JSON list of C-alpha atoms in Angstrom, two decimals:
[
{"chain": "B", "resi": 187, "resn": "UNK", "atom": "CA", "xyz": [117.42, 80.54, 93.62]},
{"chain": "B", "resi": 188, "resn": "UNK", "atom": "CA", "xyz": [118.61, 81.48, 96.53]},
{"chain": "B", "resi": 189, "resn": "UNK", "atom": "CA", "xyz": [116.66, 84.42, 98.62]},
{"chain": "B", "resi": 190, "resn": "UNK", "atom": "CA", "xyz": [119.61, 86.44, 100.57]},
{"chain": "B", "resi": 191, "resn": "UNK", "atom": "CA", "xyz": [118.59, 88.51, 103.18]},
{"chain": "B", "resi": 192, "resn": "UNK", "atom": "CA", "xyz": [120.18, 92.24, 101.79]},
{"chain": "B", "resi": 193, "resn": "UNK", "atom": "CA", "xyz": [121.91, 95.46, 103.89]},
{"chain": "B", "resi": 194, "resn": "UNK", "atom": "CA", "xyz": [123.34, 98.10, 103.67]},
{"chain": "B", "resi": 195, "resn": "UNK", "atom": "CA", "xyz": [126.09, 98.71, 104.86]},
{"chain": "B", "resi": 196, "resn": "UNK", "atom": "CA", "xyz": [127.17, 102.18, 105.24]},
{"chain": "B", "resi": 197, "resn": "UNK", "atom": "CA", "xyz": [131.11, 102.97, 106.58]},
{"chain": "B", "resi": 198, "resn": "UNK", "atom": "CA", "xyz": [133.23, 105.93, 105.53]},
{"chain": "B", "resi": 199, "resn": "UNK", "atom": "CA", "xyz": [136.56, 103.18, 106.33]},
{"chain": "B", "resi": 200, "resn": "UNK", "atom": "CA", "xyz": [137.74, 101.33, 103.15]},
{"chain": "B", "resi": 201, "resn": "UNK", "atom": "CA", "xyz": [139.19, 98.94, 104.68]},
{"chain": "B", "resi": 202, "resn": "UNK", "atom": "CA", "xyz": [136.39, 98.25, 107.91]},
{"chain": "B", "resi": 203, "resn": "UNK", "atom": "CA", "xyz": [134.59, 98.39, 105.74]},
{"chain": "B", "resi": 204, "resn": "UNK", "atom": "CA", "xyz": [135.24, 95.72, 103.14]},
{"chain": "B", "resi": 205, "resn": "UNK", "atom": "CA", "xyz": [135.91, 93.82, 106.26]},
{"chain": "B", "resi": 206, "resn": "UNK", "atom": "CA", "xyz": [132.07, 94.02, 107.30]},
{"chain": "B", "resi": 207, "resn": "UNK", "atom": "CA", "xyz": [131.01, 93.57, 103.89]},
{"chain": "B", "resi": 208, "resn": "UNK", "atom": "CA", "xyz": [133.36, 90.05, 103.26]},
{"chain": "B", "resi": 209, "resn": "UNK", "atom": "CA", "xyz": [131.57, 88.30, 106.46]},
{"chain": "B", "resi": 210, "resn": "UNK", "atom": "CA", "xyz": [128.68, 89.54, 106.51]},
{"chain": "B", "resi": 211, "resn": "UNK", "atom": "CA", "xyz": [128.40, 88.13, 102.40]},
{"chain": "B", "resi": 212, "resn": "UNK", "atom": "CA", "xyz": [130.46, 85.04, 104.46]},
{"chain": "B", "resi": 213, "resn": "UNK", "atom": "CA", "xyz": [127.86, 84.73, 106.72]},
{"chain": "B", "resi": 214, "resn": "UNK", "atom": "CA", "xyz": [125.08, 84.20, 103.84]},
{"chain": "B", "resi": 215, "resn": "UNK", "atom": "CA", "xyz": [124.33, 88.31, 103.36]},
{"chain": "B", "resi": 216, "resn": "UNK", "atom": "CA", "xyz": [123.23, 90.19, 100.57]},
{"chain": "B", "resi": 217, "resn": "UNK", "atom": "CA", "xyz": [125.41, 93.44, 101.02]},
{"chain": "B", "resi": 218, "resn": "UNK", "atom": "CA", "xyz": [126.16, 96.47, 99.92]},
{"chain": "B", "resi": 219, "resn": "UNK", "atom": "CA", "xyz": [128.69, 99.07, 101.22]},
{"chain": "B", "resi": 220, "resn": "UNK", "atom": "CA", "xyz": [128.68, 102.97, 100.73]},
{"chain": "B", "resi": 221, "resn": "UNK", "atom": "CA", "xyz": [131.25, 105.47, 101.58]},
{"chain": "B", "resi": 222, "resn": "UNK", "atom": "CA", "xyz": [129.11, 108.02, 103.04]},
{"chain": "B", "resi": 223, "resn": "UNK", "atom": "CA", "xyz": [125.71, 109.22, 104.77]},
{"chain": "B", "resi": 224, "resn": "UNK", "atom": "CA", "xyz": [124.87, 111.02, 100.81]},
{"chain": "B", "resi": 225, "resn": "UNK", "atom": "CA", "xyz": [126.22, 107.82, 98.74]},
{"chain": "B", "resi": 226, "resn": "UNK", "atom": "CA", "xyz": [123.85, 105.46, 101.14]},
{"chain": "B", "resi": 227, "resn": "UNK", "atom": "CA", "xyz": [120.95, 107.89, 100.24]},
{"chain": "B", "resi": 228, "resn": "UNK", "atom": "CA", "xyz": [121.65, 107.54, 97.36]},
{"chain": "B", "resi": 229, "resn": "UNK", "atom": "CA", "xyz": [122.08, 103.37, 97.75]},
{"chain": "B", "resi": 230, "resn": "UNK", "atom": "CA", "xyz": [118.36, 103.66, 100.23]},
{"chain": "B", "resi": 231, "resn": "UNK", "atom": "CA", "xyz": [116.71, 104.99, 97.72]},
{"chain": "B", "resi": 232, "resn": "UNK", "atom": "CA", "xyz": [118.43, 102.55, 94.52]},
{"chain": "B", "resi": 233, "resn": "UNK", "atom": "CA", "xyz": [117.20, 99.34, 96.16]},
{"chain": "B", "resi": 234, "resn": "UNK", "atom": "CA", "xyz": [115.03, 97.29, 98.62]},
{"chain": "B", "resi": 235, "resn": "UNK", "atom": "CA", "xyz": [117.37, 96.55, 101.24]},
{"chain": "B", "resi": 236, "resn": "UNK", "atom": "CA", "xyz": [116.06, 94.49, 104.79]},
{"chain": "B", "resi": 237, "resn": "UNK", "atom": "CA", "xyz": [118.87, 96.23, 107.73]},
{"chain": "B", "resi": 238, "resn": "UNK", "atom": "CA", "xyz": [120.56, 98.92, 107.39]},
{"chain": "B", "resi": 239, "resn": "UNK", "atom": "CA", "xyz": [123.65, 98.90, 109.83]},
{"chain": "B", "resi": 240, "resn": "UNK", "atom": "CA", "xyz": [124.67, 103.23, 109.60]},
{"chain": "B", "resi": 241, "resn": "UNK", "atom": "CA", "xyz": [128.14, 104.19, 111.15]},
{"chain": "B", "resi": 242, "resn": "UNK", "atom": "CA", "xyz": [127.54, 107.46, 112.87]},
{"chain": "B", "resi": 243, "resn": "UNK", "atom": "CA", "xyz": [131.03, 109.86, 112.18]},
{"chain": "B", "resi": 244, "resn": "UNK", "atom": "CA", "xyz": [130.65, 109.60, 108.29]},
{"chain": "B", "resi": 245, "resn": "UNK", "atom": "CA", "xyz": [131.57, 112.79, 106.23]},
{"chain": "B", "resi": 246, "resn": "UNK", "atom": "CA", "xyz": [129.32, 114.55, 103.75]},
{"chain": "B", "resi": 247, "resn": "UNK", "atom": "CA", "xyz": [126.02, 113.63, 106.01]},
{"chain": "B", "resi": 248, "resn": "UNK", "atom": "CA", "xyz": [126.67, 111.92, 109.20]},
{"chain": "B", "resi": 249, "resn": "UNK", "atom": "CA", "xyz": [124.30, 108.54, 109.97]},
{"chain": "B", "resi": 250, "resn": "UNK", "atom": "CA", "xyz": [121.86, 109.86, 112.33]},
{"chain": "B", "resi": 251, "resn": "UNK", "atom": "CA", "xyz": [121.50, 112.57, 109.51]},
{"chain": "B", "resi": 252, "resn": "UNK", "atom": "CA", "xyz": [121.05, 110.12, 107.20]},
{"chain": "B", "resi": 253, "resn": "UNK", "atom": "CA", "xyz": [118.69, 108.18, 109.17]},
{"chain": "B", "resi": 254, "resn": "UNK", "atom": "CA", "xyz": [117.01, 110.43, 110.10]},
{"chain": "B", "resi": 255, "resn": "UNK", "atom": "CA", "xyz": [116.09, 111.25, 106.01]},
{"chain": "B", "resi": 256, "resn": "UNK", "atom": "CA", "xyz": [115.24, 107.40, 105.91]},
{"chain": "B", "resi": 257, "resn": "UNK", "atom": "CA", "xyz": [112.56, 107.48, 108.39]},
{"chain": "B", "resi": 258, "resn": "UNK", "atom": "CA", "xyz": [111.18, 109.98, 106.25]},
{"chain": "B", "resi": 259, "resn": "UNK", "atom": "CA", "xyz": [110.22, 107.47, 104.05]},
{"chain": "B", "resi": 260, "resn": "UNK", "atom": "CA", "xyz": [110.19, 104.51, 106.06]},
{"chain": "B", "resi": 261, "resn": "UNK", "atom": "CA", "xyz": [109.54, 103.75, 109.20]},
{"chain": "B", "resi": 262, "resn": "UNK", "atom": "CA", "xyz": [110.02, 100.16, 109.42]},
{"chain": "B", "resi": 263, "resn": "UNK", "atom": "CA", "xyz": [113.39, 99.65, 107.88]},
{"chain": "B", "resi": 264, "resn": "UNK", "atom": "CA", "xyz": [115.18, 97.98, 110.74]},
{"chain": "B", "resi": 265, "resn": "UNK", "atom": "CA", "xyz": [118.47, 100.60, 111.89]},
{"chain": "B", "resi": 266, "resn": "UNK", "atom": "CA", "xyz": [122.08, 98.63, 113.90]},
{"chain": "B", "resi": 267, "resn": "UNK", "atom": "CA", "xyz": [124.57, 102.19, 114.54]},
{"chain": "B", "resi": 268, "resn": "UNK", "atom": "CA", "xyz": [128.51, 101.59, 114.00]},
{"chain": "B", "resi": 269, "resn": "UNK", "atom": "CA", "xyz": [130.77, 103.92, 116.52]},
{"chain": "B", "resi": 270, "resn": "UNK", "atom": "CA", "xyz": [133.26, 105.15, 118.46]},
{"chain": "B", "resi": 271, "resn": "UNK", "atom": "CA", "xyz": [131.35, 106.99, 120.83]},
{"chain": "B", "resi": 272, "resn": "UNK", "atom": "CA", "xyz": [130.48, 105.15, 124.60]},
{"chain": "B", "resi": 273, "resn": "UNK", "atom": "CA", "xyz": [128.60, 108.16, 125.64]},
{"chain": "B", "resi": 274, "resn": "UNK", "atom": "CA", "xyz": [125.62, 107.84, 127.93]},
{"chain": "B", "resi": 275, "resn": "UNK", "atom": "CA", "xyz": [123.84, 110.81, 125.15]},
{"chain": "B", "resi": 276, "resn": "UNK", "atom": "CA", "xyz": [124.04, 109.75, 121.22]},
{"chain": "B", "resi": 277, "resn": "UNK", "atom": "CA", "xyz": [123.57, 106.24, 122.45]},
{"chain": "B", "resi": 278, "resn": "UNK", "atom": "CA", "xyz": [120.34, 108.54, 123.31]},
{"chain": "B", "resi": 279, "resn": "UNK", "atom": "CA", "xyz": [120.27, 110.52, 120.03]},
{"chain": "B", "resi": 280, "resn": "UNK", "atom": "CA", "xyz": [119.89, 106.64, 117.72]},
{"chain": "B", "resi": 281, "resn": "UNK", "atom": "CA", "xyz": [117.87, 105.56, 120.03]},
{"chain": "B", "resi": 282, "resn": "UNK", "atom": "CA", "xyz": [115.12, 109.11, 118.77]},
{"chain": "B", "resi": 283, "resn": "UNK", "atom": "CA", "xyz": [116.03, 108.89, 115.88]},
{"chain": "B", "resi": 284, "resn": "UNK", "atom": "CA", "xyz": [114.66, 104.42, 114.71]},
{"chain": "B", "resi": 285, "resn": "UNK", "atom": "CA", "xyz": [117.69, 102.37, 116.16]},
{"chain": "B", "resi": 286, "resn": "UNK", "atom": "CA", "xyz": [117.26, 98.71, 116.47]},
{"chain": "B", "resi": 287, "resn": "UNK", "atom": "CA", "xyz": [119.99, 98.44, 117.90]},
{"chain": "B", "resi": 288, "resn": "UNK", "atom": "CA", "xyz": [123.90, 100.70, 118.37]},
{"chain": "B", "resi": 289, "resn": "UNK", "atom": "CA", "xyz": [127.71, 99.31, 118.28]},
{"chain": "B", "resi": 290, "resn": "UNK", "atom": "CA", "xyz": [130.26, 101.17, 120.45]},
{"chain": "B", "resi": 291, "resn": "UNK", "atom": "CA", "xyz": [133.80, 100.31, 117.91]},
{"chain": "B", "resi": 292, "resn": "UNK", "atom": "CA", "xyz": [135.63, 98.63, 118.39]},
{"chain": "B", "resi": 293, "resn": "UNK", "atom": "CA", "xyz": [132.75, 94.75, 118.79]},
{"chain": "B", "resi": 294, "resn": "UNK", "atom": "CA", "xyz": [133.72, 91.78, 117.07]},
{"chain": "B", "resi": 295, "resn": "UNK", "atom": "CA", "xyz": [132.70, 89.96, 114.51]},
{"chain": "B", "resi": 296, "resn": "UNK", "atom": "CA", "xyz": [130.12, 87.31, 116.37]},
{"chain": "B", "resi": 297, "resn": "UNK", "atom": "CA", "xyz": [128.36, 89.52, 117.85]},
{"chain": "B", "resi": 298, "resn": "UNK", "atom": "CA", "xyz": [126.84, 91.91, 115.57]},
{"chain": "B", "resi": 299, "resn": "UNK", "atom": "CA", "xyz": [126.83, 88.24, 113.26]},
{"chain": "B", "resi": 300, "resn": "UNK", "atom": "CA", "xyz": [124.50, 87.16, 116.57]},
{"chain": "B", "resi": 301, "resn": "UNK", "atom": "CA", "xyz": [122.75, 91.15, 116.40]},
{"chain": "B", "resi": 302, "resn": "UNK", "atom": "CA", "xyz": [121.57, 91.39, 112.78]},
{"chain": "B", "resi": 303, "resn": "UNK", "atom": "CA", "xyz": [120.17, 87.64, 112.81]},
{"chain": "B", "resi": 304, "resn": "UNK", "atom": "CA", "xyz": [118.15, 88.98, 116.15]},
{"chain": "B", "resi": 305, "resn": "UNK", "atom": "CA", "xyz": [117.56, 92.06, 114.31]},
{"chain": "B", "resi": 306, "resn": "UNK", "atom": "CA", "xyz": [116.16, 90.01, 111.07]},
{"chain": "B", "resi": 307, "resn": "UNK", "atom": "CA", "xyz": [114.22, 86.85, 112.87]},
{"chain": "B", "resi": 308, "resn": "UNK", "atom": "CA", "xyz": [112.17, 90.19, 114.68]},
{"chain": "B", "resi": 309, "resn": "UNK", "atom": "CA", "xyz": [111.78, 91.34, 111.18]},
{"chain": "B", "resi": 310, "resn": "UNK", "atom": "CA", "xyz": [111.00, 87.96, 109.25]},
{"chain": "B", "resi": 311, "resn": "UNK", "atom": "CA", "xyz": [107.92, 87.49, 111.96]},
{"chain": "B", "resi": 312, "resn": "UNK", "atom": "CA", "xyz": [106.14, 91.25, 110.45]},
{"chain": "B", "resi": 313, "resn": "UNK", "atom": "CA", "xyz": [106.80, 89.18, 106.63]},
{"chain": "B", "resi": 314, "resn": "UNK", "atom": "CA", "xyz": [105.89, 85.68, 107.67]},
{"chain": "B", "resi": 315, "resn": "UNK", "atom": "CA", "xyz": [102.36, 88.05, 106.79]},
{"chain": "B", "resi": 316, "resn": "UNK", "atom": "CA", "xyz": [103.28, 88.08, 103.23]},
{"chain": "B", "resi": 317, "resn": "UNK", "atom": "CA", "xyz": [102.56, 84.59, 103.05]},
{"chain": "B", "resi": 318, "resn": "UNK", "atom": "CA", "xyz": [99.39, 84.16, 102.90]},
{"chain": "B", "resi": 319, "resn": "UNK", "atom": "CA", "xyz": [97.27, 84.53, 99.48]},
{"chain": "B", "resi": 320, "resn": "UNK", "atom": "CA", "xyz": [93.67, 85.24, 101.06]},
{"chain": "B", "resi": 321, "resn": "UNK", "atom": "CA", "xyz": [92.15, 88.13, 102.33]},
{"chain": "B", "resi": 322, "resn": "UNK", "atom": "CA", "xyz": [88.45, 88.87, 103.80]},
{"chain": "B", "resi": 323, "resn": "UNK", "atom": "CA", "xyz": [88.18, 93.04, 102.59]},
{"chain": "B", "resi": 324, "resn": "UNK", "atom": "CA", "xyz": [84.69, 93.89, 105.16]},
{"chain": "B", "resi": 325, "resn": "UNK", "atom": "CA", "xyz": [82.44, 92.03, 102.72]},
{"chain": "B", "resi": 326, "resn": "UNK", "atom": "CA", "xyz": [85.22, 91.26, 100.28]},
{"chain": "B", "resi": 327, "resn": "UNK", "atom": "CA", "xyz": [87.45, 88.26, 99.69]},
{"chain": "B", "resi": 328, "resn": "UNK", "atom": "CA", "xyz": [90.99, 88.55, 97.62]},
{"chain": "B", "resi": 329, "resn": "UNK", "atom": "CA", "xyz": [92.31, 85.40, 96.28]},
{"chain": "B", "resi": 330, "resn": "UNK", "atom": "CA", "xyz": [95.72, 86.91, 95.59]},
{"chain": "B", "resi": 331, "resn": "UNK", "atom": "CA", "xyz": [96.80, 83.31, 94.12]},
{"chain": "B", "resi": 332, "resn": "UNK", "atom": "CA", "xyz": [93.95, 83.72, 91.79]},
{"chain": "B", "resi": 333, "resn": "UNK", "atom": "CA", "xyz": [93.84, 87.63, 90.89]},
{"chain": "B", "resi": 334, "resn": "UNK", "atom": "CA", "xyz": [91.17, 88.00, 92.12]},
{"chain": "B", "resi": 335, "resn": "UNK", "atom": "CA", "xyz": [88.52, 89.96, 93.68]},
{"chain": "B", "resi": 336, "resn": "UNK", "atom": "CA", "xyz": [84.39, 88.52, 95.28]},
{"chain": "B", "resi": 337, "resn": "UNK", "atom": "CA", "xyz": [82.18, 90.86, 96.18]},
{"chain": "B", "resi": 338, "resn": "UNK", "atom": "CA", "xyz": [79.17, 88.80, 96.51]},
{"chain": "B", "resi": 339, "resn": "UNK", "atom": "CA", "xyz": [79.53, 86.04, 93.55]},
{"chain": "B", "resi": 340, "resn": "UNK", "atom": "CA", "xyz": [80.08, 89.00, 91.86]},
{"chain": "B", "resi": 341, "resn": "UNK", "atom": "CA", "xyz": [84.63, 88.27, 90.38]},
{"chain": "B", "resi": 342, "resn": "UNK", "atom": "CA", "xyz": [86.43, 91.47, 89.53]},
{"chain": "B", "resi": 343, "resn": "UNK", "atom": "CA", "xyz": [89.77, 89.81, 87.36]},
{"chain": "B", "resi": 344, "resn": "UNK", "atom": "CA", "xyz": [92.67, 91.55, 88.46]},
{"chain": "B", "resi": 345, "resn": "UNK", "atom": "CA", "xyz": [96.60, 92.81, 86.71]},
{"chain": "B", "resi": 346, "resn": "UNK", "atom": "CA", "xyz": [99.14, 91.35, 88.80]},
{"chain": "B", "resi": 347, "resn": "UNK", "atom": "CA", "xyz": [100.21, 94.97, 89.80]},
{"chain": "B", "resi": 348, "resn": "UNK", "atom": "CA", "xyz": [96.63, 95.39, 90.55]},
{"chain": "B", "resi": 349, "resn": "UNK", "atom": "CA", "xyz": [97.11, 92.40, 93.10]},
{"chain": "B", "resi": 350, "resn": "UNK", "atom": "CA", "xyz": [100.20, 93.23, 94.29]},
{"chain": "B", "resi": 351, "resn": "UNK", "atom": "CA", "xyz": [99.42, 97.18, 95.38]},
{"chain": "B", "resi": 352, "resn": "UNK", "atom": "CA", "xyz": [96.24, 95.96, 97.23]},
{"chain": "B", "resi": 353, "resn": "UNK", "atom": "CA", "xyz": [98.29, 92.74, 99.15]},
{"chain": "B", "resi": 354, "resn": "UNK", "atom": "CA", "xyz": [100.21, 95.00, 99.90]},
{"chain": "B", "resi": 355, "resn": "UNK", "atom": "CA", "xyz": [97.09, 97.74, 101.39]},
{"chain": "B", "resi": 356, "resn": "UNK", "atom": "CA", "xyz": [95.17, 94.07, 102.65]},
{"chain": "B", "resi": 357, "resn": "UNK", "atom": "CA", "xyz": [98.57, 93.67, 104.68]},
{"chain": "B", "resi": 358, "resn": "UNK", "atom": "CA", "xyz": [99.04, 97.02, 106.49]},
{"chain": "B", "resi": 359, "resn": "UNK", "atom": "CA", "xyz": [94.69, 96.67, 106.72]},
{"chain": "B", "resi": 360, "resn": "UNK", "atom": "CA", "xyz": [94.14, 100.47, 108.48]},
{"chain": "B", "resi": 361, "resn": "UNK", "atom": "CA", "xyz": [98.14, 100.50, 108.90]},
{"chain": "B", "resi": 362, "resn": "UNK", "atom": "CA", "xyz": [99.65, 103.05, 106.14]},
{"chain": "B", "resi": 363, "resn": "UNK", "atom": "CA", "xyz": [101.66, 101.74, 103.25]},
{"chain": "B", "resi": 364, "resn": "UNK", "atom": "CA", "xyz": [104.24, 104.18, 102.85]},
{"chain": "B", "resi": 365, "resn": "UNK", "atom": "CA", "xyz": [104.25, 105.29, 99.12]},
{"chain": "B", "resi": 366, "resn": "UNK", "atom": "CA", "xyz": [108.23, 104.63, 98.37]},
{"chain": "B", "resi": 367, "resn": "UNK", "atom": "CA", "xyz": [107.84, 100.95, 100.56]},
{"chain": "B", "resi": 368, "resn": "UNK", "atom": "CA", "xyz": [104.64, 99.92, 97.53]},
{"chain": "B", "resi": 369, "resn": "UNK", "atom": "CA", "xyz": [107.28, 101.85, 94.55]},
{"chain": "B", "resi": 370, "resn": "UNK", "atom": "CA", "xyz": [110.22, 99.45, 94.68]},
{"chain": "B", "resi": 371, "resn": "UNK", "atom": "CA", "xyz": [108.76, 96.65, 95.11]},
{"chain": "B", "resi": 372, "resn": "UNK", "atom": "CA", "xyz": [106.42, 97.07, 92.86]},
{"chain": "B", "resi": 373, "resn": "UNK", "atom": "CA", "xyz": [107.59, 99.05, 90.32]},
{"chain": "B", "resi": 374, "resn": "UNK", "atom": "CA", "xyz": [111.01, 98.28, 90.82]},
{"chain": "B", "resi": 375, "resn": "UNK", "atom": "CA", "xyz": [111.98, 102.84, 91.68]},
{"chain": "B", "resi": 376, "resn": "UNK", "atom": "CA", "xyz": [110.19, 104.80, 92.72]},
{"chain": "B", "resi": 377, "resn": "UNK", "atom": "CA", "xyz": [109.96, 108.04, 90.11]},
{"chain": "B", "resi": 378, "resn": "UNK", "atom": "CA", "xyz": [107.67, 110.46, 89.13]},
{"chain": "B", "resi": 379, "resn": "UNK", "atom": "CA", "xyz": [106.34, 108.05, 86.34]},
{"chain": "B", "resi": 380, "resn": "UNK", "atom": "CA", "xyz": [105.74, 104.86, 88.55]},
{"chain": "B", "resi": 381, "resn": "UNK", "atom": "CA", "xyz": [104.16, 107.16, 91.40]},
{"chain": "B", "resi": 382, "resn": "UNK", "atom": "CA", "xyz": [102.25, 108.26, 88.80]},
{"chain": "B", "resi": 383, "resn": "UNK", "atom": "CA", "xyz": [100.90, 105.28, 87.37]},
{"chain": "B", "resi": 384, "resn": "UNK", "atom": "CA", "xyz": [100.16, 104.04, 91.72]},
{"chain": "B", "resi": 385, "resn": "UNK", "atom": "CA", "xyz": [98.02, 106.80, 91.78]},
{"chain": "B", "resi": 386, "resn": "UNK", "atom": "CA", "xyz": [96.32, 105.70, 89.14]},
{"chain": "B", "resi": 387, "resn": "UNK", "atom": "CA", "xyz": [95.97, 102.60, 90.29]},
{"chain": "B", "resi": 388, "resn": "UNK", "atom": "CA", "xyz": [95.15, 103.48, 93.32]},
{"chain": "B", "resi": 389, "resn": "UNK", "atom": "CA", "xyz": [91.85, 105.17, 91.69]},
{"chain": "B", "resi": 390, "resn": "UNK", "atom": "CA", "xyz": [91.13, 101.90, 90.33]},
{"chain": "B", "resi": 391, "resn": "UNK", "atom": "CA", "xyz": [90.73, 99.89, 93.55]},
{"chain": "B", "resi": 392, "resn": "UNK", "atom": "CA", "xyz": [89.12, 102.43, 95.22]},
{"chain": "B", "resi": 393, "resn": "UNK", "atom": "CA", "xyz": [86.52, 101.96, 92.60]},
{"chain": "B", "resi": 394, "resn": "UNK", "atom": "CA", "xyz": [86.69, 98.06, 92.76]},
{"chain": "B", "resi": 395, "resn": "UNK", "atom": "CA", "xyz": [86.17, 98.49, 96.62]},
{"chain": "B", "resi": 396, "resn": "UNK", "atom": "CA", "xyz": [82.78, 100.34, 96.44]},
{"chain": "B", "resi": 397, "resn": "UNK", "atom": "CA", "xyz": [80.33, 98.30, 97.18]},
{"chain": "B", "resi": 398, "resn": "UNK", "atom": "CA", "xyz": [81.12, 98.62, 100.24]},
{"chain": "B", "resi": 399, "resn": "UNK", "atom": "CA", "xyz": [80.56, 101.69, 101.97]},
{"chain": "B", "resi": 400, "resn": "UNK", "atom": "CA", "xyz": [82.09, 100.40, 104.95]},
{"chain": "B", "resi": 401, "resn": "UNK", "atom": "CA", "xyz": [85.64, 100.98, 103.30]},
{"chain": "B", "resi": 402, "resn": "UNK", "atom": "CA", "xyz": [88.16, 103.39, 102.18]},
{"chain": "B", "resi": 403, "resn": "UNK", "atom": "CA", "xyz": [91.64, 103.88, 100.78]},
{"chain": "B", "resi": 404, "resn": "UNK", "atom": "CA", "xyz": [92.69, 107.12, 102.20]},
{"chain": "B", "resi": 405, "resn": "UNK", "atom": "CA", "xyz": [95.21, 109.34, 100.91]},
{"chain": "B", "resi": 406, "resn": "UNK", "atom": "CA", "xyz": [97.99, 110.57, 103.85]},
{"chain": "B", "resi": 407, "resn": "UNK", "atom": "CA", "xyz": [100.03, 112.76, 103.42]},
{"chain": "B", "resi": 408, "resn": "UNK", "atom": "CA", "xyz": [103.95, 112.73, 101.94]},
{"chain": "B", "resi": 409, "resn": "UNK", "atom": "CA", "xyz": [103.27, 109.17, 103.41]},
{"chain": "B", "resi": 410, "resn": "UNK", "atom": "CA", "xyz": [101.26, 106.45, 101.58]},
{"chain": "B", "resi": 411, "resn": "UNK", "atom": "CA", "xyz": [97.69, 105.02, 101.88]},
{"chain": "B", "resi": 412, "resn": "UNK", "atom": "CA", "xyz": [95.68, 103.24, 103.77]},
{"chain": "B", "resi": 413, "resn": "UNK", "atom": "CA", "xyz": [93.11, 100.66, 103.33]},
{"chain": "B", "resi": 414, "resn": "UNK", "atom": "CA", "xyz": [90.34, 102.00, 106.11]},
{"chain": "B", "resi": 415, "resn": "UNK", "atom": "CA", "xyz": [87.13, 98.98, 107.41]},
{"chain": "B", "resi": 416, "resn": "UNK", "atom": "CA", "xyz": [85.58, 101.19, 109.38]},
{"chain": "B", "resi": 417, "resn": "UNK", "atom": "CA", "xyz": [83.21, 99.12, 111.85]}
]
């Protein structure tokens, strides 16, 4: 099955929104369309997206407010703002709330595609890390494919979710693994019960890594977890 890159498009003009959606789908992207910021936030929470395209001037919740809410959960997902505004301070506000790009209407579809592809390439460079199967964590060796954690020849077999979670922590080593991102990627959604389940797995991973005193998994309040390798 073809693994299409996923885009959340939030645009309050239904005709223009469908034109953009159809165009991007023709270019082999998977596109979900929301018609206001509130609906867009709900769809974002229910899915996993590689890129967000947000109109600025929308009813219920504007694009800047939507982006601020999303940035509280995910500081990395790329965002392109669409707007009829062209004033400099509006563009500055867009970048201040975490925009990767900013397009003023009207614009050509080819230019939008060029910018989407450029951002996807930059984001994809980081995703190459997901292809790594073996990790060194302090004195431990972790083989993701075999789901085995090794400490000086002592091997601990991991469950699939333990392995998935440890792999994400390794990819983000010494940086924050955002709770919502991990929940949606591994469990499919960020419900209360899944969040409690993840806390249990974090506790297990702490125990598995306890033989190396230079390793710790810390809670980052309001954000997620961080696997620290102290020198």
